[in-house]
mmCIF file of C-alpha atoms in Angstrom:
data_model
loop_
_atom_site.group_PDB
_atom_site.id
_atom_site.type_symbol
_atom_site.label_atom_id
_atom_site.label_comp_id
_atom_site.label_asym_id
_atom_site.label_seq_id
_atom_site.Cartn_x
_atom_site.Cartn_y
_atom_site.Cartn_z
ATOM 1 C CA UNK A 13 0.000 0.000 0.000
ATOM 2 C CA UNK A 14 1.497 3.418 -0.871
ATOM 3 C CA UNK A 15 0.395 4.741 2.409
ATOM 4 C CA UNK A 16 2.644 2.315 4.344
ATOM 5 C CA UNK A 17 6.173 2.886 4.652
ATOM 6 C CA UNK A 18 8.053 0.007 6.423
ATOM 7 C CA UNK A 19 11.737 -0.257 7.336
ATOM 8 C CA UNK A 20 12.992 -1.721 10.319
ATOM 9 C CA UNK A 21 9.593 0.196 11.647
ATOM 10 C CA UNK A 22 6.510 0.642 9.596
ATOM 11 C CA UNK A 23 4.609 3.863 9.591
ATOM 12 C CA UNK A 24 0.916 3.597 7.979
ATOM 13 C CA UNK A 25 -0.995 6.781 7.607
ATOM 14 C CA UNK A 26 -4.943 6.782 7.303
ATOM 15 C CA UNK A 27 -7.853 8.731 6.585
ATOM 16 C CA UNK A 28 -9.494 11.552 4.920
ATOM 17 C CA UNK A 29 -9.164 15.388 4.936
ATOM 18 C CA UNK A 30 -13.019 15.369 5.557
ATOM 19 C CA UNK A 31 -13.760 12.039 7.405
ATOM 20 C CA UNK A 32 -14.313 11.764 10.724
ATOM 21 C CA UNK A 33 -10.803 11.322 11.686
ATOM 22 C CA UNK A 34 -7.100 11.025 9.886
ATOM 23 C CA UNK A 35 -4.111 8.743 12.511
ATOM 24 C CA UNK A 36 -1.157 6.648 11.663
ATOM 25 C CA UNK A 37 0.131 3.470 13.338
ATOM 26 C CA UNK A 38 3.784 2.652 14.296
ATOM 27 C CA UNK A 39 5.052 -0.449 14.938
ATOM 28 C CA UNK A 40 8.238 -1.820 15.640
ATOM 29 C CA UNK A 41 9.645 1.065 17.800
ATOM 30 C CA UNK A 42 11.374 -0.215 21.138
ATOM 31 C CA UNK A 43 9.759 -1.384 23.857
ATOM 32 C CA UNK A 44 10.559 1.151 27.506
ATOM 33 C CA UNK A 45 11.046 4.416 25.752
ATOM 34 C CA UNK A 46 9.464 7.261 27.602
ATOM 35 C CA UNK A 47 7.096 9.749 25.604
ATOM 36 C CA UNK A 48 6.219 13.182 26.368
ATOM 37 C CA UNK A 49 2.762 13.057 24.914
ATOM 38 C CA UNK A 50 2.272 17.179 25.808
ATOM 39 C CA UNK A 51 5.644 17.375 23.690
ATOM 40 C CA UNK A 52 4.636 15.367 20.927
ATOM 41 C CA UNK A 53 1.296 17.750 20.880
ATOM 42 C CA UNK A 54 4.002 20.660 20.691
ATOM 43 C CA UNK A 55 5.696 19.642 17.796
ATOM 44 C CA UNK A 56 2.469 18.787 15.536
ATOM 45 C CA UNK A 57 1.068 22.562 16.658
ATOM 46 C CA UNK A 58 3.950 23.536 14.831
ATOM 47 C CA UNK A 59 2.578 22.440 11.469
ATOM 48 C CA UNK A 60 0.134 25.252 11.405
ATOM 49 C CA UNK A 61 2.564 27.863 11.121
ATOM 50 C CA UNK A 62 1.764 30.309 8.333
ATOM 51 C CA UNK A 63 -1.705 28.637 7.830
ATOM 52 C CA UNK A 64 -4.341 31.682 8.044
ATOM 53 C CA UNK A 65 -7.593 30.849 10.212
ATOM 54 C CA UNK A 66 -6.441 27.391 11.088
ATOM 55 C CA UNK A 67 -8.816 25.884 12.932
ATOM 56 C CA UNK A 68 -7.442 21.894 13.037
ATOM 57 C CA UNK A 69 -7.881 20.071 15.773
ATOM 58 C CA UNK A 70 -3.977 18.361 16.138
ATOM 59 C CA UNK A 71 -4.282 17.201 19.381
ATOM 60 C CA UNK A 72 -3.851 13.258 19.374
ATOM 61 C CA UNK A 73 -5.586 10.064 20.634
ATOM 62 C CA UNK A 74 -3.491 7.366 21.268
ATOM 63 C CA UNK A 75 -5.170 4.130 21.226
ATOM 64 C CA UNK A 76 -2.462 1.831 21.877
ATOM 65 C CA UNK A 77 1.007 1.356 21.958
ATOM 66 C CA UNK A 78 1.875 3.855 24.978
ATOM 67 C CA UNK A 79 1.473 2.537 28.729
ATOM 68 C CA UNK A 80 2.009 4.508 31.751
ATOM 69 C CA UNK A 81 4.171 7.224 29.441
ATOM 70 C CA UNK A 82 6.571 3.850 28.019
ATOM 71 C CA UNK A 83 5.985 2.404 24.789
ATOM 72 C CA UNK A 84 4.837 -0.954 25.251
ATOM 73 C CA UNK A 85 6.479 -2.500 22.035
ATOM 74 C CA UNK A 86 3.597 -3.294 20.059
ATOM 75 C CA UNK A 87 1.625 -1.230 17.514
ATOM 76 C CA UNK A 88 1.342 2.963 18.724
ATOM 77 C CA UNK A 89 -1.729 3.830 17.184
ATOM 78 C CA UNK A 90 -3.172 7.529 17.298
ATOM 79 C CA UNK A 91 -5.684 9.144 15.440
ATOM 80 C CA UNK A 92 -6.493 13.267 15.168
ATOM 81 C CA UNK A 93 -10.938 13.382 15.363
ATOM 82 C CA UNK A 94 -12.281 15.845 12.755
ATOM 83 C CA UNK A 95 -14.300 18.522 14.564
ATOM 84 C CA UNK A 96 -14.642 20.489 11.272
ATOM 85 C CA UNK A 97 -16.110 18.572 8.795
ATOM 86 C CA UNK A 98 -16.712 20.847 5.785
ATOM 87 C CA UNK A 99 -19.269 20.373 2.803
ATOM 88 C CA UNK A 100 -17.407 20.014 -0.859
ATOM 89 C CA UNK A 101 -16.261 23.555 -2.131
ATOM 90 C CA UNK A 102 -16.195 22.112 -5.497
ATOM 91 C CA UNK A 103 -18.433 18.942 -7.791
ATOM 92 C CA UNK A 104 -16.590 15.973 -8.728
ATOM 93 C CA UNK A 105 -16.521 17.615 -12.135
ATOM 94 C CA UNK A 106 -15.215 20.985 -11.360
ATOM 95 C CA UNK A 107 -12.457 19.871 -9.488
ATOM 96 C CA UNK A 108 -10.737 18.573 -12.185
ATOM 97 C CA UNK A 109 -10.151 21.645 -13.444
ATOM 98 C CA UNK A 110 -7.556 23.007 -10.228
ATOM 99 C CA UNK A 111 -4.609 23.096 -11.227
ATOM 100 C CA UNK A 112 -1.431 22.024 -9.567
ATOM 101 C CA UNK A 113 -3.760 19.324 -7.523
ATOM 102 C CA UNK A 114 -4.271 15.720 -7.720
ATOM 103 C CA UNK A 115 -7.390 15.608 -8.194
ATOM 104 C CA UNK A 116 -7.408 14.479 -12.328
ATOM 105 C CA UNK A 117 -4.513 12.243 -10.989
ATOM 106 C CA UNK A 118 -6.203 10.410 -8.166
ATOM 107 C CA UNK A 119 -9.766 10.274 -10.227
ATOM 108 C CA UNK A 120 -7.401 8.538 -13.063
ATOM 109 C CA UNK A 121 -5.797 6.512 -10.311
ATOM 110 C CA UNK A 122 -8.889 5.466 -8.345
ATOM 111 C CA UNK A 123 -11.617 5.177 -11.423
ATOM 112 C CA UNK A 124 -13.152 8.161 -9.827
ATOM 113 C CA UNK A 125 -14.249 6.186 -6.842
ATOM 114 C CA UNK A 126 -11.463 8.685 -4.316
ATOM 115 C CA UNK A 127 -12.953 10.965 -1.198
ATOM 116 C CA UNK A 128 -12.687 14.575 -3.298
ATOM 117 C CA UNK A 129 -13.525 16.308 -0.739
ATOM 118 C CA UNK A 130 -10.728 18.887 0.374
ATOM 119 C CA UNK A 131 -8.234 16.595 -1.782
ATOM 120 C CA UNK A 132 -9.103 13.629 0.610
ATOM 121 C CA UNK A 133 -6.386 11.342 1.416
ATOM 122 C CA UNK A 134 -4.199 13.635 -1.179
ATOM 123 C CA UNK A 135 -4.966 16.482 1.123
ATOM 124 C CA UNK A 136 -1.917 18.738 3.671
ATOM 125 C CA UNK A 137 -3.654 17.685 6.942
ATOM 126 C CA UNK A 138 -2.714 13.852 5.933
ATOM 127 C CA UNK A 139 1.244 15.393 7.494
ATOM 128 C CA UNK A 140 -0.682 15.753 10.618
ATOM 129 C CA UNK A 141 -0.213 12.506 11.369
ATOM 130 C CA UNK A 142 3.004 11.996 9.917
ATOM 131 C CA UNK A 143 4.007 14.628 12.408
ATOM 132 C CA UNK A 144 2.774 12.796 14.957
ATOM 133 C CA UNK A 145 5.220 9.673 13.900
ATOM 134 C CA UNK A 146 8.292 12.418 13.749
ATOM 135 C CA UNK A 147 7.833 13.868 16.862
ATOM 136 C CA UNK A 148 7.376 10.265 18.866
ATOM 137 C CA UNK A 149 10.694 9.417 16.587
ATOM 138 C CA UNK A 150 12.224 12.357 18.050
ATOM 139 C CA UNK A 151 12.018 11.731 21.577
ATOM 140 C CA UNK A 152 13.956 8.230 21.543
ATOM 141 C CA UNK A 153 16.697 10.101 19.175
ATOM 142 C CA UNK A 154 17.231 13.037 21.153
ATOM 143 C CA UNK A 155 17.495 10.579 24.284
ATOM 144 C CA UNK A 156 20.846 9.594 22.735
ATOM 145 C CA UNK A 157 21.859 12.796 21.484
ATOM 146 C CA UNK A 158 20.655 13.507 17.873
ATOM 147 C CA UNK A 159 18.501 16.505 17.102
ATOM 148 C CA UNK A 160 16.694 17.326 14.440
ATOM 149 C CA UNK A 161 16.116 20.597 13.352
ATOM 150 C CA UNK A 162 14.983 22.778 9.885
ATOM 151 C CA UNK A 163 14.071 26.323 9.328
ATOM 152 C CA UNK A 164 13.115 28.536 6.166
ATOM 153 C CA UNK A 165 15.555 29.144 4.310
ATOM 154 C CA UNK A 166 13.929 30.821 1.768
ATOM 155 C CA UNK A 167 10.096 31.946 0.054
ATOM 156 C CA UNK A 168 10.020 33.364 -3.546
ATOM 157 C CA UNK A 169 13.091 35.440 -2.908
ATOM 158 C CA UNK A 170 14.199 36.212 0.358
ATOM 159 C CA UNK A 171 16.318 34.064 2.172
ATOM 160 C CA UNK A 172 17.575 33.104 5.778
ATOM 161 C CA UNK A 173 20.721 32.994 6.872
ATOM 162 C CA UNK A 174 21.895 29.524 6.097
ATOM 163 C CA UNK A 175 23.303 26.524 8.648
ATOM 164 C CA UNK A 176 26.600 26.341 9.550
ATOM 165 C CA UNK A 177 27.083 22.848 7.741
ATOM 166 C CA UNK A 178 30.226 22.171 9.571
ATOM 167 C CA UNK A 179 29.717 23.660 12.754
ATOM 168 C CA UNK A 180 25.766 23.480 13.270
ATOM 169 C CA UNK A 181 25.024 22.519 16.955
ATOM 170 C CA UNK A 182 22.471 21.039 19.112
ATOM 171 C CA UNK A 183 21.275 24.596 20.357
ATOM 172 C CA UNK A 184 21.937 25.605 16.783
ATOM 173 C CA UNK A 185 18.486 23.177 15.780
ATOM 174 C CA UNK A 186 16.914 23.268 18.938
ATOM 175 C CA UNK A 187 16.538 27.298 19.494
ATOM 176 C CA UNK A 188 14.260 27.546 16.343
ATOM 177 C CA UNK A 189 11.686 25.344 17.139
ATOM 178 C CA UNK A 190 10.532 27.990 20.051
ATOM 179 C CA UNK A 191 9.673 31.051 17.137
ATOM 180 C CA UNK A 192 6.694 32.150 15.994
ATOM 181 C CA UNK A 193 8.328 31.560 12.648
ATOM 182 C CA UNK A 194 11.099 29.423 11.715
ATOM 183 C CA UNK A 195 13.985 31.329 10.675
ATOM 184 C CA UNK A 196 17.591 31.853 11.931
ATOM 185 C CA UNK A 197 17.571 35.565 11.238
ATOM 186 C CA UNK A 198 14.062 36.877 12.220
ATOM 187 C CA UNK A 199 14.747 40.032 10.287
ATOM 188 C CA UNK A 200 14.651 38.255 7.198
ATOM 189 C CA UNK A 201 11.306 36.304 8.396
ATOM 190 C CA UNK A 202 9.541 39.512 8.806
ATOM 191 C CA UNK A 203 10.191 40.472 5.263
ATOM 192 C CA UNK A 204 9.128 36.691 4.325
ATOM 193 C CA UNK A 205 5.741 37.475 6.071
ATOM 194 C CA UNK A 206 5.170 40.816 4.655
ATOM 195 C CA UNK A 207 5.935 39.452 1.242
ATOM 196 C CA UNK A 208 3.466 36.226 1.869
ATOM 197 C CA UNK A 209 0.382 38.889 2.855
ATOM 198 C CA UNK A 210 1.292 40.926 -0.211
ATOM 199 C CA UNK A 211 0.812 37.505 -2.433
ATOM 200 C CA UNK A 212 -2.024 36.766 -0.940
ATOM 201 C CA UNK A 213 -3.609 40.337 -1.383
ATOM 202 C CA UNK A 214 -2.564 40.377 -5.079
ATOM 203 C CA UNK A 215 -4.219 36.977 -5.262
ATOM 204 C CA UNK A 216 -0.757 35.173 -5.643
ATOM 205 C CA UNK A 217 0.836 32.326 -4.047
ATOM 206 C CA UNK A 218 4.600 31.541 -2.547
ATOM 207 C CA UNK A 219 6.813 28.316 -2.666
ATOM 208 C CA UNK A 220 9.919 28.273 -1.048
ATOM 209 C CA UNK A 221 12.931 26.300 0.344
ATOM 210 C CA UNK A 222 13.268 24.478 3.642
ATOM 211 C CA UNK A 223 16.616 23.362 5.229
ATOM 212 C CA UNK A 224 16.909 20.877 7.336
ATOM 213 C CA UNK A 225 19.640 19.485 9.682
ATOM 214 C CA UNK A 226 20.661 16.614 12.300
ATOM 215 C CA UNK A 227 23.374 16.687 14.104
ATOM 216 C CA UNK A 228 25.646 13.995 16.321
ATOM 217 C CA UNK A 229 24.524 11.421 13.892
ATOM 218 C CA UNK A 230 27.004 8.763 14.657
ATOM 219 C CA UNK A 231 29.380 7.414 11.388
ATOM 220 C CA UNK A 232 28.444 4.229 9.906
ATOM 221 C CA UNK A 233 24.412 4.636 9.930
ATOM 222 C CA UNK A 234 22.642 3.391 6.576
ATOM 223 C CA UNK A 235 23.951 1.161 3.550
ATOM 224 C CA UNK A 236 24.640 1.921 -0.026
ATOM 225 C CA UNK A 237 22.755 0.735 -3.041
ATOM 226 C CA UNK A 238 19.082 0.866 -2.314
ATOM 227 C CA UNK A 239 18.809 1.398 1.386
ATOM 228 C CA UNK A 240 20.875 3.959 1.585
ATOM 229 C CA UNK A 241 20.487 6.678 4.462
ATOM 230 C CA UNK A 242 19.813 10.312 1.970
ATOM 231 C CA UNK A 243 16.630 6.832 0.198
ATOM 232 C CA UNK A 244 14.713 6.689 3.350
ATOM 233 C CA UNK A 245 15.110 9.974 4.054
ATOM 234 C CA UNK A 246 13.860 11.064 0.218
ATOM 235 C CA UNK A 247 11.129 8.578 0.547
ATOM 236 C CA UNK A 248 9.819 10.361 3.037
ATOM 237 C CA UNK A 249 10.549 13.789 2.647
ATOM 238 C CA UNK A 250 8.175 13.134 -0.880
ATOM 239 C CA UNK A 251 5.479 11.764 1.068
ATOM 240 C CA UNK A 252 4.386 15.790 1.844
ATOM 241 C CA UNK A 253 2.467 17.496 -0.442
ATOM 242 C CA UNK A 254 4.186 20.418 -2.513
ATOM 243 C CA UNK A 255 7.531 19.110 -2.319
ATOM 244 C CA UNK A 256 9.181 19.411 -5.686
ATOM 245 C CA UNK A 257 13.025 18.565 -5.051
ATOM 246 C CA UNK A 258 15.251 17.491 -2.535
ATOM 247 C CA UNK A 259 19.388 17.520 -2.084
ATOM 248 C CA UNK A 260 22.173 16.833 0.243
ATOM 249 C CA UNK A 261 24.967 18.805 0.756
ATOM 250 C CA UNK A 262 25.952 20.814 -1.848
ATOM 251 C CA UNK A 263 23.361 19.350 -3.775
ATOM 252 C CA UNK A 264 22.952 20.675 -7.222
ATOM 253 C CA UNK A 265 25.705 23.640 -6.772
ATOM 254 C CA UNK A 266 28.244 20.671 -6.291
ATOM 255 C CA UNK A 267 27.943 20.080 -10.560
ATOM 256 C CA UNK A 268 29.266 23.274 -10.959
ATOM 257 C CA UNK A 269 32.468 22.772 -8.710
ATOM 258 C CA UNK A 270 35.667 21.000 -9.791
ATOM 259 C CA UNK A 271 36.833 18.666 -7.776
ATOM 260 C CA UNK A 272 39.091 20.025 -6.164
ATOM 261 C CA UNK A 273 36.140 22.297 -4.682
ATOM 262 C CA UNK A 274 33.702 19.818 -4.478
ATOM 263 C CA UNK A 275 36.257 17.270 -1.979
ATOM 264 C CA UNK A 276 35.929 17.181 1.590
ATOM 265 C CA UNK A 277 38.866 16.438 3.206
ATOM 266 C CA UNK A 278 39.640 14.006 6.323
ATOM 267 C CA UNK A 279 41.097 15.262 9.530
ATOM 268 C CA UNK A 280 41.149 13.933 13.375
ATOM 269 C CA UNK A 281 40.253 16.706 16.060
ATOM 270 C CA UNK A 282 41.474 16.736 19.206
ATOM 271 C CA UNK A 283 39.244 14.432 20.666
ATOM 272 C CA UNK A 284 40.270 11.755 17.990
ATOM 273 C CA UNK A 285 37.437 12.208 16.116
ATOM 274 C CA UNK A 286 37.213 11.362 12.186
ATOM 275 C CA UNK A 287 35.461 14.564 10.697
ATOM 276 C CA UNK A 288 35.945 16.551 7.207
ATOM 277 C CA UNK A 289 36.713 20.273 7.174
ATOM 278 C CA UNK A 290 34.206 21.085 4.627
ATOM 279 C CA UNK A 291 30.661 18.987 4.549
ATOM 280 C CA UNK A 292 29.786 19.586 0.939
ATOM 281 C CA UNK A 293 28.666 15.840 0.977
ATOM 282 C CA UNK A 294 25.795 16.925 3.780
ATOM 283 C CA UNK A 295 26.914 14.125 6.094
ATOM 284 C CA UNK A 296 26.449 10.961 3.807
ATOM 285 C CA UNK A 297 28.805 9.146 1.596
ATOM 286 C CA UNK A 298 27.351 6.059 -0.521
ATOM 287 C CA UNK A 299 24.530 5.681 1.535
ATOM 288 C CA UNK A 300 26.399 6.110 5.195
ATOM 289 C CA UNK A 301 26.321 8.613 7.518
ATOM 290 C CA UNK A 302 29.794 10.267 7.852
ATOM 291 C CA UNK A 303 29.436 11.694 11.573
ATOM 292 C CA UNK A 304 29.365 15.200 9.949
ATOM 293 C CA UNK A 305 26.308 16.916 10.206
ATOM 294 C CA UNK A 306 23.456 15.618 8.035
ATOM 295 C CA UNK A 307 21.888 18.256 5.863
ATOM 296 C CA UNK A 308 19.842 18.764 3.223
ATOM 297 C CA UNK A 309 17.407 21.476 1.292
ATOM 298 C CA UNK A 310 14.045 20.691 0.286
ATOM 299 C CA UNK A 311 12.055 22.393 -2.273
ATOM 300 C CA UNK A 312 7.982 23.506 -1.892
ATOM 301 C CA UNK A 313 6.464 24.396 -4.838
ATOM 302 C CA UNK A 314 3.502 27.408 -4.467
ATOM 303 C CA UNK A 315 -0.001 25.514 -4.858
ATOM 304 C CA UNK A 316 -3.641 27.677 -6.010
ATOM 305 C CA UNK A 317 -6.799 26.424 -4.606
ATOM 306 C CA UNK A 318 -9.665 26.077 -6.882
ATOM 307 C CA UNK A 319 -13.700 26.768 -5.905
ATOM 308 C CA UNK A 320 -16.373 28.755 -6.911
ATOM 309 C CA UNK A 321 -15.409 28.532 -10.446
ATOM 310 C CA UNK A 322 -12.564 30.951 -9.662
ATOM 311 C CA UNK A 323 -8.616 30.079 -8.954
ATOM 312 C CA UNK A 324 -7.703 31.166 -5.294
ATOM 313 C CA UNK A 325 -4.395 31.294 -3.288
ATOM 314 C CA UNK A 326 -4.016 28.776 -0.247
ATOM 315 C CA UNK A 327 -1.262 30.615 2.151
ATOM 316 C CA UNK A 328 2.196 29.570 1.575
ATOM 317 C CA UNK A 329 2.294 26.254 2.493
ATOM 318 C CA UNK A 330 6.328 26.775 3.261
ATOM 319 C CA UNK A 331 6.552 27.311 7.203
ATOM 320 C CA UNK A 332 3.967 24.554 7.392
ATOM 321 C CA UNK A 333 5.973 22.029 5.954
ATOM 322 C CA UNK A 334 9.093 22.609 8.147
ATOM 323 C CA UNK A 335 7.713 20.291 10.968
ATOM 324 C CA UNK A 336 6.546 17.743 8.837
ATOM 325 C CA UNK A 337 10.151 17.890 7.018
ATOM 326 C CA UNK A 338 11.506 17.282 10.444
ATOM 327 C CA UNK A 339 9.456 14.178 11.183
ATOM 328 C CA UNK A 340 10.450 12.689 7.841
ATOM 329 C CA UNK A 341 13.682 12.886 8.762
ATOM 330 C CA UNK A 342 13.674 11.580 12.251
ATOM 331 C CA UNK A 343 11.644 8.725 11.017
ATOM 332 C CA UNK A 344 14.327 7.612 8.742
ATOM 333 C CA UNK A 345 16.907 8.498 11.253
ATOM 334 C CA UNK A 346 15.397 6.443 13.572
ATOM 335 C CA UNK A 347 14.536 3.486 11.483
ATOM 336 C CA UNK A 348 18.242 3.162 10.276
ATOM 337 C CA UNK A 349 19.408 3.648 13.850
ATOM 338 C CA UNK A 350 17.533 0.937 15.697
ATOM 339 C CA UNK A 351 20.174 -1.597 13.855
ATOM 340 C CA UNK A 352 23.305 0.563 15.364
ATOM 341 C CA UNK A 353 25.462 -1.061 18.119
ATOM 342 C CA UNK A 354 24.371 -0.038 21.744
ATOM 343 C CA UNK A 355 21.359 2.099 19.834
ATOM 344 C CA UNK A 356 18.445 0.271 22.145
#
């Protein structure tokens, strides 16, 4: 099922945008791990960033799974009730006509037989969930010292102030996650803002980058070919609506360097430690984590809403998606990590 993503643990997302509840079940984490439920509620409130008049209910049931704050071991389910079930803005035939959607897609896909309403299963609040996954994912990671953290680094065309790939810390990710909006220089967030409200005046919409980095991600996590660390990761990170591209490192700007530009060379610090001086490979060599920092961008495209026979502009759907580009990540971190010596 393409809702179901399984290594080592097995996330499976369900629902609608408009049925009476959306959830995910996890299974496979360890057993004895404490979770912060309030915290986990914390990180999925983050997802409505930048969304004008949100209204979602985030706040999650868990069903099984979690026992006196421990994961028990066997399935964590949770699901998110829908206390704002809305009737169709648009026919079945209309709808077909938004574009930048999947709604021709899925109606191709499904033989017109898919929930339309609000984009159904297709639909932004399906990351909800997926946040929820992220965040539990979290917890047991930062309990051994890896953090997770991503900002915006950029809508239409302002930017942030980048990460530090070499040098990015643990406060570095961490001191984000407490602003209104997530951005390293808030000066440059303010004019993101004021350029988002004049889009949406002038009946316009934004897309935008989002970086994303984890640090004291131990060497030797992942495998090359097709299980590769930077594969989970992208199979997940594509599982969010909007997002157009993803890359490591350097990424693209590395095919314009030579290689002497593009190497990063070996050194031991003075603790003995194996790093690089530069991180253009964004902390993953053939599949591996290098003990470097991990980082990588992640492109979200501008969407239009369609209704009323008229095209109109959702809000930018880029400091939404920072959260859920977070969870991804700490998903695959964590799925790759449960196999690492001493990990559990």
């Amino acid at each position: 099922m393409s809702s179901i993503w399984n290594n080592r643990i097995s996330i499976s997302i369900f629902g609608e945008s408009q049925g009476p509840a959306i959830g995910v079940t996890i299974d496979d984490l360890p057993a004895g791990e404490y979770i912060d439920v309030e915290a986990v509620s914390g990180f999925m409130a983050r997802r409505n960033i930048g969304i004008v008049n949100s209204h979602e209910n985030i706040m999650p049931h868990v069903m099984s799974g979690i026992y006196n704050d421990r994961t028990t071991g066997t399935p964590l389910c949770a699901f998110i009730q829908n206390t704002s079930v809305k009737a169709p803005q648009h026919t079945a035939v209309d709808r077909l006509s938004r574009p930048g959607h999947a709604d021709y897609t899925g109606a191709v896909r499904y033989k017109g037989f898919d929930d339309f309403r609000d984009e159904g299963h297709f639909s932004q609040r399906l990351t909800i969930p997926l946040c929820f996954a992220g965040a539990i994912c979290a917890q047991i990671l930062e309990r051994r010292g890896i953090y997770t953290g991503a900002h915006v680094a950029s809508i239409h065309n302002i930017k942030d102030n980048p990460y530090d790939p070499v040098n990015i810390t643990r406060d570095g990710v961490r001191s984000i996650r407490v602003k209104d909006f997530p951005v390293i220089n808030d000066r440059r967030g303010w004019l993101m803002q004021d350029d988002i409200k004049k889009a949406r005046e002038a009946g316009e919409s934004l897309g935008g980058v989002i970086e994303c980095a984890s640090v004291n991600v131990p060497a030797g996590v992942g495998s090359p070919i097709f299980n590769g660390l930077e594969n989970n990761i992208a199979q997940l990170v594509f599982g969010i609506p909007g997002v157009t591209g993803l890359e490591f490192g350097a990424g693209f700007r590395s095919a314009r360097m030579v290689g002497s530009q593009n190497k990063d060379e070996f050194y031991t610090n003075e603790r003995g430690h194996f790093m690089t001086k530069t991180n253009n490979h964004g902390g993953i060599l053939s599949g591996i984590s290098s003990g470097m920092p991990i980082t990588l961008n992640v492109a979200i495209k501008p969407v239009l809403d369609y209704g009323d026979g008229e095209t109109k502009p959702e809000t930018c759907m880029v400091p939404s998606a920072v959260a859920g580009v977070e969870a991804a990540v700490n998903i695959a971190l964590l799925s790759q990590m449960i196999d690492y010596p001493n990990f559990c």
